[in-house]
Coordinates of C-alpha atoms in Angstrom, one line a residue:
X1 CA 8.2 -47.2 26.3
X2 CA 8.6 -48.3 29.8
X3 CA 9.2 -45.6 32.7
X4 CA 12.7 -45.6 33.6
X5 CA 13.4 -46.9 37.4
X6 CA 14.9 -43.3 38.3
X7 CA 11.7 -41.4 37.5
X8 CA 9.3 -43.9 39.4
X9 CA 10.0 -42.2 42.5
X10 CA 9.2 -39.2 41.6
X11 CA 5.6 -40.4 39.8
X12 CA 4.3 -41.6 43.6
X13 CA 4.2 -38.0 44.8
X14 CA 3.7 -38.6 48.4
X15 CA 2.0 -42.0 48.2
X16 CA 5.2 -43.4 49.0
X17 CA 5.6 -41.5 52.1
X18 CA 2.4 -43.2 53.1
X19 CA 3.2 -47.0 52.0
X20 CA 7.0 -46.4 53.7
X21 CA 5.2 -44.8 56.8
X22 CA 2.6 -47.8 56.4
X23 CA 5.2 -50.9 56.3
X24 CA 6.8 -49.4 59.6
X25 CA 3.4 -49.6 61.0
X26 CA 2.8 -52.8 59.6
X27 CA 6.1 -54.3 61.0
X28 CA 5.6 -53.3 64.2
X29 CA 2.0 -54.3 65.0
X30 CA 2.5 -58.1 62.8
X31 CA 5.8 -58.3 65.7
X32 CA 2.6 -57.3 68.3
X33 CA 0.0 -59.7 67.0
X34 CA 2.4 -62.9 66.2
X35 CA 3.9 -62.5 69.8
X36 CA 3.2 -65.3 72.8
X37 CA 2.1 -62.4 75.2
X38 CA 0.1 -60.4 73.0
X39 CA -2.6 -58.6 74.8
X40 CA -0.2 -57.2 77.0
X41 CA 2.1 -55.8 74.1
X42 CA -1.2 -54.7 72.5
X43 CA -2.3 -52.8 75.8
X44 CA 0.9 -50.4 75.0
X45 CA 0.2 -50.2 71.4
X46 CA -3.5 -48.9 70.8
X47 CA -2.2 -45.8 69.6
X48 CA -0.4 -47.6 66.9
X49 CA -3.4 -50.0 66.1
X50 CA -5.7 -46.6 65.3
X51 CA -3.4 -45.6 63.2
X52 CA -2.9 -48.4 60.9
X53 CA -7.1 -48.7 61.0
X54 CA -7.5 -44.7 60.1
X55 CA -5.4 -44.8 57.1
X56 CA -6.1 -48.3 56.0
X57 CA -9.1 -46.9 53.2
X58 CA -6.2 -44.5 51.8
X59 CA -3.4 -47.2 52.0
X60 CA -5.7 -50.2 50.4
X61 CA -6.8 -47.2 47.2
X62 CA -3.3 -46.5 47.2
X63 CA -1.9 -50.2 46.8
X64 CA -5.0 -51.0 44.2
X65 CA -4.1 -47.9 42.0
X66 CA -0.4 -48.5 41.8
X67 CA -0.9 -51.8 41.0
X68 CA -3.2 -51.2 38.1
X69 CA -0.6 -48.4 36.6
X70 CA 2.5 -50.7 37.3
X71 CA 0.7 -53.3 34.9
X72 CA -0.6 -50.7 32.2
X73 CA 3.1 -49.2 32.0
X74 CA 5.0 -52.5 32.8
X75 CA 7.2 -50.9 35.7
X76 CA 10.2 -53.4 36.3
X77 CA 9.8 -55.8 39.3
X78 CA 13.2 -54.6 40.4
X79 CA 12.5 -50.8 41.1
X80 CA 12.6 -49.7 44.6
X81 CA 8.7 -48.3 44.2
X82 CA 7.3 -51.7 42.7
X83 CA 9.6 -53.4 45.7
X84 CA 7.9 -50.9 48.4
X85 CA 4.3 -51.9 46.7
X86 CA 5.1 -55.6 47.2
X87 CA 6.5 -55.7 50.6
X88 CA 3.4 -53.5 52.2
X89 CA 1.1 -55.9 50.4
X90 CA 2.5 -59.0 51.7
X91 CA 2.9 -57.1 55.6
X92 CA -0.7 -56.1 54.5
X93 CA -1.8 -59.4 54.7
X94 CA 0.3 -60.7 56.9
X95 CA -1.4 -58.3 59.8
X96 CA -4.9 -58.9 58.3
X97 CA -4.6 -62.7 59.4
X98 CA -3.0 -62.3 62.4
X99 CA -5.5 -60.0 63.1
X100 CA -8.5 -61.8 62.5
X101 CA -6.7 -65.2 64.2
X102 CA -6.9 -63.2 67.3
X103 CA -10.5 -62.3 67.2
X104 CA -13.3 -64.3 69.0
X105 CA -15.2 -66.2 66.8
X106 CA -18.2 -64.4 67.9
X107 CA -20.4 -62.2 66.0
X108 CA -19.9 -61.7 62.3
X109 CA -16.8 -61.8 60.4
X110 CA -15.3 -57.5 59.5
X111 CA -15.0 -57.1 56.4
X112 CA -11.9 -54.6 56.0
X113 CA -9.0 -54.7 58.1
X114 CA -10.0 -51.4 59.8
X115 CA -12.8 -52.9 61.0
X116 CA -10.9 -56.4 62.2
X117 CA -8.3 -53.9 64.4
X118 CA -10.5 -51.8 65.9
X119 CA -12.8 -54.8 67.1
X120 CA -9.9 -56.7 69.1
X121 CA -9.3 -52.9 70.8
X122 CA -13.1 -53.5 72.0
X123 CA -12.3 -56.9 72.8
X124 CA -9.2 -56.3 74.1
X125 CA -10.1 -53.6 76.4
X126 CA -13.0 -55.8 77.5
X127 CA -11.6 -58.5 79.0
X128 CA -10.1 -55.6 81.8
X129 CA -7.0 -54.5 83.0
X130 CA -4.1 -56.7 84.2
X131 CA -4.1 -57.2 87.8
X132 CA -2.5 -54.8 90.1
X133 CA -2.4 -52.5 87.2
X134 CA -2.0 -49.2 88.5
X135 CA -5.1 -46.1 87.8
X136 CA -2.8 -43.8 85.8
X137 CA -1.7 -46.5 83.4
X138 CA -5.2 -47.9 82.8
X139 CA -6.0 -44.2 81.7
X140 CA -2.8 -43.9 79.5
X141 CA -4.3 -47.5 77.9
X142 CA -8.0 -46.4 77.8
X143 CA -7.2 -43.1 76.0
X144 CA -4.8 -43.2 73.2
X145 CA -3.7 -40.3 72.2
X146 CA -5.1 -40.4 68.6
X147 CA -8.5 -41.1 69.4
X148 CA -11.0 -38.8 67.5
X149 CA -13.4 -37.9 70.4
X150 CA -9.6 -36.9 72.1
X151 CA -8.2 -35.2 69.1
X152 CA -11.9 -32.8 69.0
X153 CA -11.8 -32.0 72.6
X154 CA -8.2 -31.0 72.4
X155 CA -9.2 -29.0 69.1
X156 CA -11.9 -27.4 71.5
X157 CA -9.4 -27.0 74.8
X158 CA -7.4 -24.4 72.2
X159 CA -9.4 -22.2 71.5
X160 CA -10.9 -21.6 75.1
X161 CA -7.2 -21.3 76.3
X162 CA -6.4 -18.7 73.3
X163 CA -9.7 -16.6 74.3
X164 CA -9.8 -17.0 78.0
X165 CA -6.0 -17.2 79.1
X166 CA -5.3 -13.4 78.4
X167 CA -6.2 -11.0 81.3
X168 CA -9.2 -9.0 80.1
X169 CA -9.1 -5.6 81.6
X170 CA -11.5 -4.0 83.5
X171 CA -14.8 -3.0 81.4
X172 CA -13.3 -4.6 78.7
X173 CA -15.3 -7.6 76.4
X174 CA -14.0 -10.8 77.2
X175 CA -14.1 -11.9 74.0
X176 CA -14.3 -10.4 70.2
X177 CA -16.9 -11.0 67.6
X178 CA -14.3 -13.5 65.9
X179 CA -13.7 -15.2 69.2
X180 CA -17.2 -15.2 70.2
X181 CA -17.9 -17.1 66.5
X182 CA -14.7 -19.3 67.5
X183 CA -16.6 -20.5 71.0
X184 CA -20.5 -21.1 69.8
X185 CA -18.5 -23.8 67.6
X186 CA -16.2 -25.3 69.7
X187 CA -18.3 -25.4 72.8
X188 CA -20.9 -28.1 71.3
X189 CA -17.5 -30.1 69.9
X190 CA -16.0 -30.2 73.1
X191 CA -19.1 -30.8 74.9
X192 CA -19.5 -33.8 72.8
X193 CA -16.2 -35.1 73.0
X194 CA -16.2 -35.0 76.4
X195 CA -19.0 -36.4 77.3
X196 CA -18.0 -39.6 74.6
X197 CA -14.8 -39.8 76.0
X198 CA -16.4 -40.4 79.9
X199 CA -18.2 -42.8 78.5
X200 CA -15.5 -44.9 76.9
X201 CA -14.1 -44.7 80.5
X202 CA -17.1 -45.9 81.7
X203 CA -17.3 -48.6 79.6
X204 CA -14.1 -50.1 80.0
X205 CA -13.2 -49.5 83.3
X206 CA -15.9 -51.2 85.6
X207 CA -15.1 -50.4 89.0
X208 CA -15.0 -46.6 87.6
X209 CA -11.0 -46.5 89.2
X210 CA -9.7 -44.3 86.5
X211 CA -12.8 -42.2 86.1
X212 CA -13.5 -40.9 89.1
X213 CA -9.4 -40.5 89.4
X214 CA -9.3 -38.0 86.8
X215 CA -12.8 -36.3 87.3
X216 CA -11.2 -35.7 91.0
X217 CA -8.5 -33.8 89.0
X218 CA -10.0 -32.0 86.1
X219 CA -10.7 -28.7 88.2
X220 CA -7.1 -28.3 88.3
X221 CA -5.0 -25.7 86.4
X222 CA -2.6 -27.4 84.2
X223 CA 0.9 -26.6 84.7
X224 CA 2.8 -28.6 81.5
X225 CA 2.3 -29.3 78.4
X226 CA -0.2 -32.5 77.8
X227 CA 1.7 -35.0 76.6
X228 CA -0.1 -38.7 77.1
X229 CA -3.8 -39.4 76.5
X230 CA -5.1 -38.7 80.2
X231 CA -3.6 -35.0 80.1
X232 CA -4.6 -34.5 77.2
X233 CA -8.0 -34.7 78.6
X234 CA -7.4 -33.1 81.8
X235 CA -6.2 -30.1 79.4
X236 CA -9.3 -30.1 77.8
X237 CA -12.3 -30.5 80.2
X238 CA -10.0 -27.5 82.2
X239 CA -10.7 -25.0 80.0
X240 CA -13.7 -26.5 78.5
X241 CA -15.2 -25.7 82.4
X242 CA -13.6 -22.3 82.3
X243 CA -15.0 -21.5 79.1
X244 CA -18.5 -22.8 80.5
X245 CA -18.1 -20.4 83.4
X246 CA -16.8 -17.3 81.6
X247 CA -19.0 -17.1 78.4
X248 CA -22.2 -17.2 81.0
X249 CA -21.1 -15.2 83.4
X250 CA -21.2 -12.4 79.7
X251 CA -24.5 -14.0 78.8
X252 CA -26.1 -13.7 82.4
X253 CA -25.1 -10.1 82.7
X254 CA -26.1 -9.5 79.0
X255 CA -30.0 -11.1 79.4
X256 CA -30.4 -10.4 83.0
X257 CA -32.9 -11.6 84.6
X258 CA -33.5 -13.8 82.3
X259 CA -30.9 -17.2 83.0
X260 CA -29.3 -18.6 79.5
X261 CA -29.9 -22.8 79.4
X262 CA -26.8 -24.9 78.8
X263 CA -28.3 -25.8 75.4
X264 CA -28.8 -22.3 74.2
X265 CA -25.3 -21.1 74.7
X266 CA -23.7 -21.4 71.4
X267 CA -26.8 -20.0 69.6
X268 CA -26.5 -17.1 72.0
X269 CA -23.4 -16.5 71.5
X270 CA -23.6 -16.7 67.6
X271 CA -26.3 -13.9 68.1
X272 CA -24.3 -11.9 70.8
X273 CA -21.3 -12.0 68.2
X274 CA -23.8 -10.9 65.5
X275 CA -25.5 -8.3 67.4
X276 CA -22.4 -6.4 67.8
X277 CA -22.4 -5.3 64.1
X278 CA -26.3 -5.8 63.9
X279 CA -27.7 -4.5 67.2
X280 CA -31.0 -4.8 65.0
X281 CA -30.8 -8.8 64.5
X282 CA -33.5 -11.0 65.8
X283 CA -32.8 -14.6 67.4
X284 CA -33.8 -17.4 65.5
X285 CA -36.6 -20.1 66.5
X286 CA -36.0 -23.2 65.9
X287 CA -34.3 -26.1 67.5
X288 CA -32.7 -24.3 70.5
X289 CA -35.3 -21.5 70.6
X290 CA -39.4 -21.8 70.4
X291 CA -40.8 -17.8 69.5
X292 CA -42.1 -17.0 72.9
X293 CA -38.2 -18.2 74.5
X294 CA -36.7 -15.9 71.8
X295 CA -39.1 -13.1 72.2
X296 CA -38.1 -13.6 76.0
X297 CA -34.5 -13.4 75.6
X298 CA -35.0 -10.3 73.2
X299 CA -36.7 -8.6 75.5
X300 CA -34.0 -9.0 78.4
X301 CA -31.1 -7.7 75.9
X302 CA -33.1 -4.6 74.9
X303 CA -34.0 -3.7 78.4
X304 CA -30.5 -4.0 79.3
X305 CA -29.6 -1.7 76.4
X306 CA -31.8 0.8 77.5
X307 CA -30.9 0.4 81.2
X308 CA -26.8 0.4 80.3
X309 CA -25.9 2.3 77.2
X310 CA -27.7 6.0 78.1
X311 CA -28.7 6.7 74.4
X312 CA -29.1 10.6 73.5
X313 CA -32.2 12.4 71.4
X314 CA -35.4 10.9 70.6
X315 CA -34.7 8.8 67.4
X316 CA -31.6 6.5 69.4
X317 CA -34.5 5.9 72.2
X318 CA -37.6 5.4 69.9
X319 CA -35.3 2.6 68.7
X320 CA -34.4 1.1 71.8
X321 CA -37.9 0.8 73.1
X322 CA -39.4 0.1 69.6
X323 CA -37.3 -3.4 70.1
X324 CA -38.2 -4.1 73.5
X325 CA -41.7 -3.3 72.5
X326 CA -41.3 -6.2 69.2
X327 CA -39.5 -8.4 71.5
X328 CA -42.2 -8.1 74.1
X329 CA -44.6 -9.0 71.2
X330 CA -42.8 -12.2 69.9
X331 CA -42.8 -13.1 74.0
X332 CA -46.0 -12.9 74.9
X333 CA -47.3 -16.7 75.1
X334 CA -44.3 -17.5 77.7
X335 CA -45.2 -17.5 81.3
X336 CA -43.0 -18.5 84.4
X337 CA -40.8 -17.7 86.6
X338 CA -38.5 -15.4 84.1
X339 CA -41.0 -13.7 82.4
X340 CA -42.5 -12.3 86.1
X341 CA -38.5 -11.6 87.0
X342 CA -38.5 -9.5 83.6
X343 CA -41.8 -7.8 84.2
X344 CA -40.7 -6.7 87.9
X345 CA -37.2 -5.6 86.1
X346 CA -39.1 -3.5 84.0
X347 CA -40.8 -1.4 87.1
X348 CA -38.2 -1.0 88.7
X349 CA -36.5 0.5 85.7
X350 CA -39.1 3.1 85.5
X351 CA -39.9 3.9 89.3
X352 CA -35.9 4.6 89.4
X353 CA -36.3 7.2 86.6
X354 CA -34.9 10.4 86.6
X355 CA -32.6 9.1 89.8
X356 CA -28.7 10.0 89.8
X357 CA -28.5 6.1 90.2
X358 CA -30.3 5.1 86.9
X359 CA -27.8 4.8 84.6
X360 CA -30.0 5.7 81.4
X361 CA -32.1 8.9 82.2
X362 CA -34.4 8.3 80.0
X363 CA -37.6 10.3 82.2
X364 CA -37.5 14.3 83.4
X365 CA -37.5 14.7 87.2
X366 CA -39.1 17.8 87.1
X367 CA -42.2 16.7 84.6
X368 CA -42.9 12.8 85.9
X369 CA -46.0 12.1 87.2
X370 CA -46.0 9.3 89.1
X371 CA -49.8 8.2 88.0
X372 CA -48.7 8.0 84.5
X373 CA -45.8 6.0 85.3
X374 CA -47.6 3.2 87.3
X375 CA -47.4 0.5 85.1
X376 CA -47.5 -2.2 88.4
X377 CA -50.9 -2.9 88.2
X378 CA -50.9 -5.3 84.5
X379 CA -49.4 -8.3 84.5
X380 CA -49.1 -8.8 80.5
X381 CA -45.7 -8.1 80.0
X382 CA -46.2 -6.8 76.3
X383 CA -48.7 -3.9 78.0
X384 CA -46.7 -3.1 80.4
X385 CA -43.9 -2.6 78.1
X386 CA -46.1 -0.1 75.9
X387 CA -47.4 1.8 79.3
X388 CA -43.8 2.2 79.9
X389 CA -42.9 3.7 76.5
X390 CA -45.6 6.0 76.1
X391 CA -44.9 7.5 79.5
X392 CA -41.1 7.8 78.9
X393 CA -41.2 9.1 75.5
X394 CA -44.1 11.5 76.3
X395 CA -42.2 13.2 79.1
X396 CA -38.7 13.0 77.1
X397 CA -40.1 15.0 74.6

């Protein structure tokens, strides 16, 4: 028995929303394609043309299913849902040649309708701006709103506004475990973004006008809502920098003397989040990290431990120099410039023992002997790490 015209409806689910939402799109960019003046109308429609290319898989599956179900249940040509069907295929194809009459005749041929739209953007935005065109509205042009590297970096910009807008009070960790999780993900993103987003700038704006107009800008706070395509990425490389700024200025203080590398921030501050549950947990080798840079960056994080947290009786220190003495260990093939900056650290953490200024008093003032203590003279960082040890649990005990 055929489905009755009043239950049709209802059988789409939301695939009507889409093939209404789709026939308004369609009808609007066919009145931009078929029009005398076109590239200027399509200059002031990109957002629209993404659109109709990002759902145009989900809107062709959509129009192929529906057709093959109308036919198995013999749906009446006169309900409103085979009607819909009909009119977005004929607007479907009534934008898929307008499209491709508008492309150059260069190169070969798209094969979906996605493809077609997204090629006369290129070729579009490479034949250049109108004369005269002011900087501002070539960036509102060049960045829809809807573009994916935009909507990431704005996905990014949130959650280094969430974390780093609040006032942190003094002493207090500028970020939580979760948050730290939250930024070694979205740092990478919005790097990316970012840095694909200049790049389209640079691309399509030769005389690099509109880039270095809102690179002058970026380091400004923003003081409304984002609304267009060139705020939107104001918004983000903002508090992208700030986040930059903030989580090494934790890291530096963390690993001192050792300096983090931009690459290794969100891997340091997965392992910083980790360590806060785990104090125990090693840092991976791998891409980011070869052993002796991890050993390296182990060792700075125990020795601040030991030099910040003051730990009481002899099992809470055994630990803490037990993994400055492994980290030592897995460091012990690097050389440079941090690792003699780490060794020195390391003296002067034990010729300051027993002061009132040494903030863990790890050594006796009354028993240390300075002889036994004068762990200068190696330059292996590993021995100098076990002379200082010995000397400082033999004289705590």
């Amino acid at each position: 028995m055929a489905t009755r015209p009043d239950d049709l409806r209802a059988r789409l689910e939301d695939r009507a929303d889409l093939l209404e939402a789709t026939r308004l799109r369609y009808r609007a960019l066919k009145g931009v394609l078929e029009s005398f003046f076109w590239k200027d109308r399509m200059r002031n429609h990109f957002e629209l043309l993404r659109e109709v290319a990002a759902v145009q898989p989900e809107v062709d599956a959509t129009l192929a299913a529906l057709k093959r179900r109308s036919e198995a249940e013999a749906w009446p040509r006169d309900a409103a849902p085979v009607k819909l069907m009909l009119d977005v295929s004929r607007l479907r194809e009534a934008v898929d040649r307008a499209a491709r009459r508008r492309l150059s005749s260069g190169g070969a041929a798209p094969v979906t309708l996605g493809e077609a739209l997204l090629r006369l953007e290129t070729e579009v935005l490479d034949a250049g701006p109108l004369l005269g065109g002011r900087v501002w509205a070539q960036a509102v042009e060049l960045l829809p709103r809807n573009l994916p590297e935009l909507r990431a970096a704005c996905a990014a910009g949130e959650v280094f506004e969430r974390v780093f807008k609040r006032p942190v009070a003094e002493g207090a960790s500028a970020f939580s475990e979760d948050e730290a999780r939250e930024l070694a993900r979205a740092l990478p993103l919005g790097a990316a973004s970012l840095v694909a987003l200049w790049e389209r700038l640079e691309r399509y704006d030769s005389r690099g006008r509109v880039k270095d107009f809102l690179q002058r800008r970026m380091r400004r706070a923003p003081m409304r809502v984002p609304r267009s395509g060139p705020e939107l990425l104001l918004h983000a490389a903002f508090w992208h920098d700030v986040a930059r700024v903030r989580v090494r200025a934790v890291l530096e203080a963390e690993l001192a003397p050792v300096v983090p590398r931009e690459a290794e921030l969100p891997a340091l501050l997965s392992w910083h989040a980790a360590r806060m549950s785990q104090p125990e947990l090693r840092l991976e080798c791998g891409d980011t990290f070869t052993e002796g840079r991890a050993g390296l960056v182990e060792a700075a994080a125990a020795l601040a431990v030991l030099s910040r947290e003051r730990p009481r009786g002899a099992w809470s220190e055994e630990t803490a120099w037990a993994r400055l003495e492994q980290a030592a260990h897995r460091a012990r093939s690097e050389e440079g410039p941090e690792v003699e900056a780490l060794r020195d650290a390391l003296r002067l953490f034990v010729l300051l023992r027993g002061q009132a200024s040494t903030p863990a008093r790890l050594f006796s003032p009354g028993s240390a002997k300075p002889a036994a203590l004068d762990v200068g003279g190696t330059r292996d960082l590993l021995a100098r790490v076990q002379a200082a040890r010995h000397a400082a649990l033999r004289q705590g005990g």
